[in-house]
Short mmCIF file of C-alpha atoms and ligand atoms in Angstrom, two decimals:
data_model
loop_
_atom_site.label_atom_id
_atom_site.label_comp_id
_atom_site.label_asym_id
_atom_site.label_seq_id
_atom_site.Cartn_x
_atom_site.Cartn_y
_atom_site.Cartn_z
CA MET A 1 -0.01 0.00 0.03
CA ALA A 2 2.77 2.41 0.82
CA LYS A 3 4.01 2.53 -2.72
CA VAL A 4 0.46 3.58 -4.03
CA GLU A 5 0.16 6.38 -1.56
CA ALA A 6 3.61 7.80 -2.47
CA SER A 7 2.33 8.72 -5.88
CA ILE A 8 -0.53 10.67 -4.64
CA GLY A 9 -0.13 14.14 -3.40
CA ASN A 10 3.09 16.06 -3.55
CA HIS A 11 5.13 13.74 -5.61
CA LEU A 12 5.46 14.30 -9.32
CA ASP A 13 7.98 11.67 -10.25
CA LEU A 14 10.33 14.24 -11.89
CA PRO A 15 13.56 13.21 -10.47
CA GLU A 16 15.35 16.73 -10.73
CA PHE A 17 12.65 18.62 -8.78
CA ASN A 18 11.09 19.00 -5.27
CA VAL A 19 7.45 19.91 -5.13
CA ILE A 20 7.00 22.97 -2.86
CA ASN A 21 3.31 23.67 -3.47
CA ARG A 22 0.22 22.13 -5.06
CA GLN A 23 -2.83 24.24 -5.83
CA GLU A 24 -6.11 23.51 -7.51
CA SER A 25 -8.01 26.17 -9.36
CA PRO A 26 -11.87 26.48 -9.04
CA SER A 27 -12.17 24.80 -12.45
CA GLY A 28 -10.12 21.80 -11.23
CA ASP A 29 -6.83 22.54 -12.92
CA ILE A 30 -3.77 21.66 -10.82
CA LEU A 31 -0.60 23.77 -10.59
CA TYR A 32 2.51 22.36 -8.95
CA THR A 33 5.37 24.70 -8.04
CA VAL A 34 8.70 22.97 -8.07
CA GLU A 35 12.28 23.81 -7.39
CA PRO A 36 15.42 22.01 -8.78
CA LYS A 37 17.00 19.73 -6.18
CA GLU A 38 20.51 20.71 -7.30
CA ALA A 39 22.31 23.58 -8.70
CA PRO A 40 24.74 22.76 -11.56
CA ALA A 41 28.24 22.13 -10.26
CA LYS A 42 30.20 23.92 -12.89
CA CYS A 43 30.11 25.76 -16.16
CA PRO A 44 29.39 23.26 -19.05
CA SER A 45 31.63 25.15 -21.52
CA CYS A 46 34.86 25.77 -19.47
CA GLY A 47 34.21 23.94 -16.09
CA GLY A 48 34.48 27.30 -14.20
CA LYS A 49 32.63 28.17 -10.95
CA LEU A 50 29.13 29.50 -11.36
CA ASN A 51 27.31 32.49 -9.72
CA ILE A 52 23.59 32.80 -9.53
CA HIS A 53 22.50 35.26 -12.22
CA LYS A 54 18.74 35.56 -11.75
CA LYS A 55 15.55 33.65 -11.02
CA VAL A 56 14.03 31.99 -13.98
CA GLU A 57 10.41 30.78 -14.00
CA ARG A 58 9.32 28.24 -16.57
CA LYS A 59 5.80 27.11 -17.18
CA VAL A 60 5.52 23.52 -18.18
CA LYS A 61 2.39 21.37 -19.06
CA ASP A 62 2.18 17.84 -17.86
CA LEU A 63 -0.03 14.74 -18.30
CA ASP A 64 -3.43 14.98 -16.71
CA GLU A 65 -3.82 13.86 -13.21
CA PHE A 66 -7.08 12.00 -12.29
CA GLY A 67 -8.58 13.74 -15.41
CA LYS A 68 -7.46 17.16 -14.37
CA GLN A 69 -5.08 19.24 -16.32
CA VAL A 70 -1.76 19.79 -14.79
CA GLY A 71 0.71 22.67 -15.05
CA ILE A 72 4.02 23.04 -13.39
CA LEU A 73 5.75 26.14 -12.44
CA VAL A 74 9.51 25.54 -12.35
CA LYS A 75 11.21 28.03 -10.11
CA GLY A 76 14.77 27.78 -11.42
CA ARG A 77 17.79 29.99 -11.72
CA SER A 78 20.20 30.99 -14.46
CA TYR A 79 23.87 31.19 -13.66
CA ILE A 80 26.79 33.18 -14.91
CA CYS A 81 30.27 31.60 -15.18
CA LYS A 82 32.90 33.44 -13.21
CA ALA A 83 35.60 32.25 -15.53
CA CYS A 84 34.16 32.74 -19.08
CA GLY A 85 31.29 34.97 -18.32
CA GLU A 86 28.80 32.76 -20.18
CA THR A 87 25.08 32.64 -19.05
CA VAL A 88 24.10 29.00 -18.18
CA ARG A 89 20.59 27.79 -18.36
CA VAL A 90 20.08 24.48 -16.90
CA ASP A 91 18.71 21.69 -19.05
CA TYR A 92 16.51 19.11 -17.32
CA PRO A 93 16.21 15.74 -18.96
CA SER A 94 12.52 15.34 -17.67
CA LEU A 95 11.41 18.51 -19.39
CA HIS A 96 10.87 19.13 -23.08
CA LYS A 97 10.60 22.81 -24.06
CA GLN A 98 7.17 23.90 -22.66
CA MET A 99 6.15 20.42 -21.37
CA THR A 100 7.35 17.43 -19.48
CA GLN A 101 9.24 14.87 -21.35
CA ARG A 102 6.74 12.28 -20.61
CA LEU A 103 3.93 14.29 -22.00
CA ALA A 104 6.04 14.91 -25.19
CA GLU A 105 6.52 11.11 -25.41
CA HIS A 106 2.86 10.47 -25.15
CA ILE A 107 2.08 12.98 -27.91
CA MET A 108 4.89 11.65 -30.14
CA ARG A 109 3.64 8.13 -29.77
CA ASP A 110 -0.01 9.08 -30.51
CA THR A 111 0.86 11.19 -33.56
CA PHE A 112 2.39 7.96 -35.09
CA ARG A 113 -0.78 5.97 -34.49
CA GLU A 114 -4.25 6.33 -35.88
CA GLY A 115 -5.72 9.84 -35.77
CA THR A 116 -5.08 13.31 -36.93
CA PHE A 117 -2.68 15.83 -35.37
CA THR A 118 -5.81 17.79 -34.13
CA GLU A 119 -7.20 14.70 -32.43
CA VAL A 120 -3.94 14.08 -30.65
CA ALA A 121 -3.58 17.72 -29.69
CA LYS A 122 -7.08 17.81 -28.27
CA LYS A 123 -6.47 14.66 -26.11
CA TYR A 124 -3.41 16.28 -24.42
CA HIS A 125 -4.69 19.91 -24.44
CA VAL A 126 -1.99 21.18 -26.64
CA SER A 127 -2.16 23.10 -29.99
CA THR A 128 -2.28 21.23 -33.36
CA SER A 129 1.01 22.85 -34.38
CA THR A 130 2.68 21.59 -31.23
CA ALA A 131 1.48 17.95 -31.97
CA LYS A 132 2.80 18.42 -35.45
CA GLU A 133 6.19 19.78 -34.32
CA LEU A 134 6.51 16.82 -31.94
CA PHE A 135 5.69 14.42 -34.80
CA GLU A 136 8.29 16.07 -36.95
CA GLU A 137 10.89 15.87 -34.19
CA ARG A 138 10.32 12.13 -33.70
CA GLY A 139 10.29 11.64 -37.41
CA ARG A 140 13.62 13.12 -37.83
CA GLU A 141 14.99 10.72 -35.17
CA ARG A 142 13.36 7.78 -37.04
CA TRP A 143 14.77 8.85 -40.44
CA ALA A 144 18.28 9.25 -38.97
CA GLU A 145 18.27 5.55 -37.89
CA TYR A 146 16.26 4.18 -40.98
CA ARG A 147 17.92 2.10 -43.63
CA LEU A 148 16.08 1.33 -46.89
CA ILE A 149 16.94 -2.36 -47.27
CA THR A 150 16.00 -4.08 -50.60
CA PRO A 151 13.34 -6.71 -49.95
CA THR A 152 13.36 -10.16 -51.74
CA VAL A 153 10.03 -9.15 -53.40
CA LEU A 154 9.38 -5.45 -53.91
CA GLY A 155 5.88 -4.19 -54.74
CA ILE A 156 5.48 -0.85 -56.35
CA ASP A 157 2.05 0.65 -56.14
CA GLU A 158 0.51 4.11 -55.82
CA VAL A 159 -1.84 6.02 -53.56
CA HIS A 160 -3.92 8.91 -54.55
CA LEU A 161 -3.99 11.52 -51.67
CA ASN A 162 -4.43 15.17 -51.44
CA ASN A 163 -5.13 15.34 -55.31
CA ALA A 164 -1.65 13.87 -55.98
CA TYR A 165 -0.33 10.34 -56.86
CA TYR A 166 2.56 9.05 -54.79
CA GLY A 167 4.62 6.01 -55.64
CA VAL A 168 4.52 3.48 -52.82
CA PHE A 169 7.23 0.93 -52.24
CA VAL A 170 6.10 -2.20 -50.40
CA ARG A 171 8.08 -4.97 -48.89
CA VAL A 172 6.03 -7.92 -49.94
CA ASP A 173 6.18 -10.38 -47.10
CA LYS A 174 3.55 -12.08 -45.12
CA GLN A 175 5.08 -11.47 -41.70
CA ASN A 176 6.95 -8.20 -42.22
CA GLY A 177 5.28 -6.64 -45.18
CA GLY A 178 4.69 -2.94 -45.25
CA ILE A 179 5.51 0.35 -46.83
CA ILE A 180 9.28 1.03 -47.02
CA GLU A 181 9.39 4.14 -49.09
CA LEU A 182 7.08 6.78 -50.63
CA SER A 183 8.17 8.94 -53.67
CA GLU A 184 6.50 12.34 -54.31
CA LYS A 185 5.86 11.33 -57.89
CA ARG A 186 5.40 8.15 -59.79
CA THR A 187 7.43 9.00 -62.92
CA LYS A 188 10.14 6.87 -64.26
CA GLN A 189 12.72 9.14 -62.86
CA ALA A 190 11.17 9.40 -59.35
CA ILE A 191 10.99 5.64 -59.20
CA ILE A 192 14.68 5.25 -60.41
CA GLU A 193 15.83 7.74 -57.78
CA VAL A 194 14.36 5.37 -55.08
CA LEU A 195 15.51 2.12 -56.56
CA GLU A 196 19.11 3.48 -56.72
CA ARG A 197 19.03 4.40 -53.09
CA MET A 198 18.20 0.97 -51.83
CA ASP A 199 20.72 -0.93 -49.79
CA GLN A 200 21.63 -4.44 -50.45
CA PRO A 201 20.16 -4.57 -53.98
CA GLU A 202 21.31 -8.31 -54.39
CA ASN A 203 18.28 -9.25 -52.18
CA LEU A 204 15.88 -8.57 -54.89
CA LYS A 205 14.33 -11.56 -56.65
CA PHE A 206 11.43 -9.85 -58.41
CA VAL A 207 9.28 -6.83 -58.56
CA THR A 208 5.51 -6.68 -58.63
CA ILE A 209 3.66 -3.71 -60.15
CA ASP A 210 0.35 -2.57 -61.40
CA MET A 211 -0.08 -1.68 -65.02
CA TRP A 212 1.76 1.62 -64.99
CA ARG A 213 4.50 1.63 -67.62
CA PRO A 214 7.03 3.99 -65.82
CA TYR A 215 7.35 1.38 -63.06
CA ALA A 216 8.31 -1.31 -65.36
CA ASP A 217 10.67 1.00 -67.25
CA ALA A 218 12.35 2.22 -64.05
CA VAL A 219 12.90 -1.31 -62.73
CA HIS A 220 14.30 -2.54 -66.17
CA SER A 221 16.71 0.42 -66.24
CA VAL A 222 18.10 -0.10 -62.56
CA PHE A 223 17.74 -3.85 -62.33
CA PRO A 224 17.77 -5.30 -65.96
CA GLU A 225 18.01 -8.80 -64.81
CA VAL A 226 15.09 -8.75 -62.23
CA PRO A 227 11.67 -9.95 -63.55
CA VAL A 228 8.72 -7.62 -63.29
CA VAL A 229 5.32 -9.18 -62.67
CA VAL A 230 1.97 -7.69 -62.76
CA ASP A 231 0.07 -9.08 -59.78
CA HIS A 232 -3.13 -10.88 -60.33
CA PHE A 233 -5.19 -8.58 -58.21
CA HIS A 234 -4.24 -5.54 -60.46
CA VAL A 235 -5.50 -7.50 -63.55
CA ILE A 236 -8.76 -8.61 -61.80
CA LYS A 237 -9.29 -5.04 -60.72
CA GLU A 238 -9.21 -3.91 -64.40
CA LEU A 239 -11.38 -6.86 -65.50
CA THR A 240 -13.93 -5.89 -62.90
CA ARG A 241 -13.90 -2.30 -63.96
CA SER A 242 -14.77 -3.43 -67.43
CA LEU A 243 -17.71 -5.37 -66.09
CA ASP A 244 -18.88 -2.37 -64.00
CA SER A 245 -19.02 -0.32 -67.15
CA VAL A 246 -21.74 -2.65 -68.50
CA ARG A 247 -23.49 -2.01 -65.33
CA SER A 248 -23.30 1.73 -65.50
CA GLU A 249 -24.24 1.78 -69.16
CA THR A 250 -27.41 -0.02 -68.21
CA CYS A 251 -27.95 2.33 -65.21
CA LYS A 252 -27.85 5.39 -67.67
CA ARG A 253 -30.76 3.94 -69.54
CA ILE A 254 -32.95 3.35 -66.54
CA SER A 255 -35.32 6.26 -65.90
CA ASN A 256 -36.73 5.13 -62.59
CA VAL A 257 -34.42 6.65 -60.02
CA ARG A 258 -35.15 4.08 -57.35
CA GLU A 259 -34.37 1.29 -59.69
CA ARG A 260 -31.18 2.93 -60.89
CA LYS A 261 -29.97 3.48 -57.33
CA SER A 262 -30.76 -0.07 -56.32
CA LEU A 263 -28.67 -1.39 -59.23
CA LYS A 264 -25.85 0.89 -58.34
CA ARG A 265 -26.05 -0.32 -54.61
CA ASN A 266 -26.10 -3.92 -55.69
CA ARG A 267 -23.30 -3.77 -58.07
CA PHE A 268 -20.97 -5.57 -55.53
CA LEU A 269 -23.02 -8.68 -56.40
CA LEU A 270 -21.68 -8.49 -59.86
CA LEU A 271 -18.12 -7.34 -59.06
CA SER A 272 -17.37 -9.58 -56.08
CA ASN A 273 -15.70 -13.03 -56.70
CA HIS A 274 -18.39 -15.49 -56.87
CA ASP A 275 -16.90 -17.74 -54.32
CA SER A 276 -16.92 -14.96 -51.72
CA LEU A 277 -20.65 -14.34 -52.00
CA SER A 278 -22.90 -15.69 -49.25
CA PRO A 279 -25.75 -18.02 -50.24
CA LYS A 280 -28.18 -15.14 -49.77
CA ASP A 281 -26.14 -12.85 -52.05
CA ILE A 282 -25.99 -15.71 -54.69
CA LYS A 283 -29.86 -15.66 -54.61
CA PHE A 284 -29.87 -11.88 -54.99
CA LEU A 285 -27.53 -12.29 -57.83
CA GLN A 286 -29.82 -14.72 -59.57
CA GLU A 287 -32.65 -12.24 -59.18
CA LEU A 288 -30.43 -9.59 -60.65
CA PHE A 289 -29.87 -11.79 -63.70
CA ASP A 290 -33.64 -12.37 -64.00
CA ASN A 291 -34.29 -8.60 -64.26
CA TYR A 292 -31.15 -7.77 -66.25
CA PRO A 293 -30.32 -10.76 -68.51
CA GLN A 294 -27.72 -8.71 -70.34
CA PHE A 295 -25.40 -9.02 -67.32
CA LYS A 296 -25.33 -12.75 -67.25
CA ILE A 297 -22.74 -13.48 -70.17
CA PRO A 298 -20.32 -10.71 -69.19
CA TYR A 299 -20.52 -11.85 -65.50
CA ASP A 300 -19.78 -15.50 -66.55
CA LEU A 301 -16.85 -14.27 -68.67
CA LYS A 302 -15.41 -12.28 -65.66
CA GLU A 303 -15.60 -15.51 -63.55
CA SER A 304 -14.07 -17.62 -66.28
CA PHE A 305 -11.13 -15.20 -66.61
CA ARG A 306 -10.59 -15.37 -62.87
CA ASN A 307 -10.41 -19.16 -63.23
CA ILE A 308 -7.30 -18.85 -65.39
CA TYR A 309 -5.44 -17.87 -62.22
CA SER A 310 -6.62 -20.72 -60.22
CA LEU A 311 -6.34 -23.40 -63.04
CA ALA A 312 -3.25 -22.58 -65.13
CA LYS A 313 -0.13 -24.30 -64.08
CA SER A 314 2.27 -22.66 -66.31
CA ARG A 315 2.72 -19.35 -68.36
CA GLU A 316 2.04 -21.29 -71.59
CA GLU A 317 -1.17 -22.79 -70.33
CA ALA A 318 -2.35 -19.37 -68.87
CA MET A 319 -1.74 -17.81 -72.28
CA GLN A 320 -3.65 -20.61 -73.98
CA PHE A 321 -6.50 -20.20 -71.58
CA PHE A 322 -6.44 -16.46 -72.11
CA HIS A 323 -6.53 -16.92 -76.01
CA GLU A 324 -9.58 -19.34 -75.54
CA TRP A 325 -11.28 -16.77 -73.35
CA CYS A 326 -10.81 -13.97 -75.96
CA ASP A 327 -12.25 -16.27 -78.57
CA GLU A 328 -15.27 -16.94 -76.34
CA CYS A 329 -15.76 -13.07 -75.93
CA LYS A 330 -15.70 -12.83 -79.76
CA ARG A 331 -18.18 -15.71 -80.17
CA LEU A 332 -20.61 -14.32 -77.64
CA LYS A 333 -20.25 -10.93 -79.31
CA VAL A 334 -19.30 -9.27 -75.96
CA THR A 335 -17.21 -6.08 -76.51
CA ALA A 336 -17.25 -4.91 -72.91
CA PHE A 337 -13.83 -6.40 -72.37
CA ASP A 338 -12.21 -5.18 -75.58
CA LYS A 339 -10.15 -2.53 -73.74
CA PHE A 340 -9.18 -4.94 -71.12
CA ILE A 341 -8.05 -7.53 -73.68
CA GLY A 342 -5.96 -4.78 -75.32
CA MET A 343 -4.38 -4.09 -71.90
CA VAL A 344 -3.49 -7.71 -71.32
CA TYR A 345 -1.81 -7.92 -74.60
CA ASN A 346 0.18 -4.78 -73.82
CA TRP A 347 1.30 -6.23 -70.60
CA GLN A 348 1.45 -9.89 -71.51
CA GLN A 349 5.10 -10.24 -70.66
CA GLU A 350 4.54 -9.02 -67.08
CA ILE A 351 1.07 -10.53 -66.53
CA PHE A 352 1.89 -14.02 -67.62
CA ALA A 353 5.32 -13.84 -65.80
CA TYR A 354 3.09 -14.39 -62.66
CA PHE A 355 2.70 -18.04 -63.74
CA ASP A 356 6.47 -18.43 -63.60
CA TYR A 357 6.39 -18.37 -59.76
CA PRO A 358 3.57 -20.65 -58.76
CA ASP A 359 4.87 -21.40 -55.16
CA LEU A 360 4.98 -17.76 -54.10
CA ASP A 361 1.90 -16.79 -52.33
CA ARG A 362 2.71 -13.18 -52.48
CA THR A 363 -0.33 -11.55 -53.98
CA ASN A 364 -2.44 -11.27 -50.81
CA ALA A 365 0.68 -10.35 -48.78
CA GLN A 366 1.21 -7.33 -50.92
CA THR A 367 -2.52 -6.23 -50.79
CA GLU A 368 -2.66 -6.73 -47.14
CA SER A 369 0.35 -4.96 -46.10
CA PHE A 370 -0.38 -2.18 -48.51
CA ASN A 371 -4.01 -1.70 -47.30
CA ARG A 372 -3.07 -2.00 -43.76
CA SER A 373 -0.34 0.63 -43.95
CA ILE A 374 -2.47 3.00 -46.13
CA ARG A 375 -5.89 2.81 -44.52
CA ASN A 376 -5.20 5.07 -41.52
CA VAL A 377 -2.89 7.44 -43.18
CA ALA A 378 -5.16 8.01 -46.08
CA ARG A 379 -7.85 9.06 -43.68
CA ASP A 380 -5.83 11.09 -41.29
CA GLY A 381 -3.26 12.61 -43.77
CA ARG A 382 -5.39 15.15 -45.39
CA GLY A 383 -3.45 18.42 -45.53
CA TYR A 384 -0.25 16.74 -44.51
CA SER A 385 2.99 17.86 -46.25
CA PHE A 386 4.61 15.23 -48.52
CA GLU A 387 7.31 14.73 -45.93
CA ASN A 388 4.85 14.24 -43.05
CA LEU A 389 2.82 11.90 -45.22
CA ARG A 390 5.93 9.90 -46.04
CA THR A 391 7.03 9.82 -42.37
CA LYS A 392 3.62 8.58 -41.16
CA MET A 393 3.32 6.01 -43.86
CA ILE A 394 6.65 4.44 -43.16
CA PHE A 395 6.86 4.74 -39.31
CA GLN A 396 3.21 4.59 -38.19
CA GLU A 397 2.74 2.44 -35.29
CA LYS A 398 -0.06 0.00 -34.61
CA THR A 399 -2.87 1.39 -32.44
CA PRO A 400 -3.59 -1.21 -29.73
CA ASP A 401 -6.76 -3.00 -30.61
CA SER A 402 -8.17 -2.81 -27.13
CA THR A 403 -7.93 -0.13 -24.51
CA ARG A 404 -9.80 -2.44 -21.96
CA PHE A 405 -7.97 -2.42 -18.66
CA ASP A 406 -6.16 -5.76 -18.06
CA PHE A 407 -6.53 -6.55 -14.44
CA ASP A 408 -5.22 -10.00 -15.04
CA ALA A 409 -1.86 -8.71 -15.77
CA PHE A 410 -1.59 -7.34 -12.26
CA LEU A 411 -2.91 -10.37 -10.44
CA LEU A 412 -0.06 -12.32 -11.98
CA ILE A 413 2.55 -9.84 -11.02
CA ASN A 414 1.39 -9.56 -7.51
CA ASP A 415 1.50 -13.28 -6.86
CA ASP A 416 4.46 -12.77 -4.44
CA ASP A 417 2.59 -10.40 -2.21
CA THR A 418 -0.28 -12.76 -1.34
CA ASP A 419 1.71 -14.33 1.61
CA ASP A 420 1.15 -11.17 3.66
CA GLU A 421 -2.61 -11.81 3.93
ZN1 ZN B 501 32.55 29.12 -18.22
#
């Protein structure tokens, strides 16, 4: 019990200071007045003896105490060196500018988690610009120790934020996947600049990209030996987009607003993978085909293209399936996929290279690490400068899933004390 009592009342747990007063304002804010325990022994520049120069008061914010805001008035002194004449202001490790170090640490930690600078600032009763400055300070520390190591599989993707496209470099790895670099542009030159900066380039086995030519060109120019693969989810995304254009063409011709909206709302039935639909959704999909028979054939073609990815055992087989699929589109007089087919031909080298690495289950790893990393930042990063966006993308920390208080952790720790009862 004694230990718990010690932390209530006139004890702030700031090792350099003695509390000399504690006041509470009518609104419930708390002000501590503290004094340094020790005066500095000698001049930090020359080692000479010090004279007290004058009293210095410093106002410092601290973490809340029992839900109340806490301020600390530090009654310190500045000194003058007898030998060199320099004025000496004492630096206390437990203080950070206008706040305690522990408050600064909390703010820094939170700015690297989910949430905007404004949200963090509100939580700790500081200004948004203070939260941002602390984020930038911690960011500079992180960058100083960061090494851009080439992964075995590198994914290059992009994110559209604040009306700009950024090139995103992902380490494709189920366990340790994540964003490793962000470039301000996604031009060939910008991508080359990042690729050339990467440490241990010998690690690289292959690169996965979406269908953006500058990515492929940049990789070929820096790593001419490394295969470039267009990942299957990028291909399916384009395929699905083509199918959705059939749906939106139909929508345009529907005059009934409610019907039009309902079709738009239910487009996921068409666009989702059939095997991920629930039995209920499959029933709805059937009803959709009853009402709009024109969707049925394009839909089946979408699904049969997807099957290429699960059935083909080699690049040759995949290409053969693809040609058969194109013939089927022609035979059924479906033109909705014409643009898509053109794209597959344009990218056939990279798209069918996918089938050269059948044992590498990398596709979902890339999507997952990419989405995980980007989800929060995309939402919170509106108005961020590019540098801050980049820092947050790369060094963001996981927000704990649960903030529920864990009593069990304490019962375990306190096992030794139960003898006293
Ligand atoms: Zn001196």
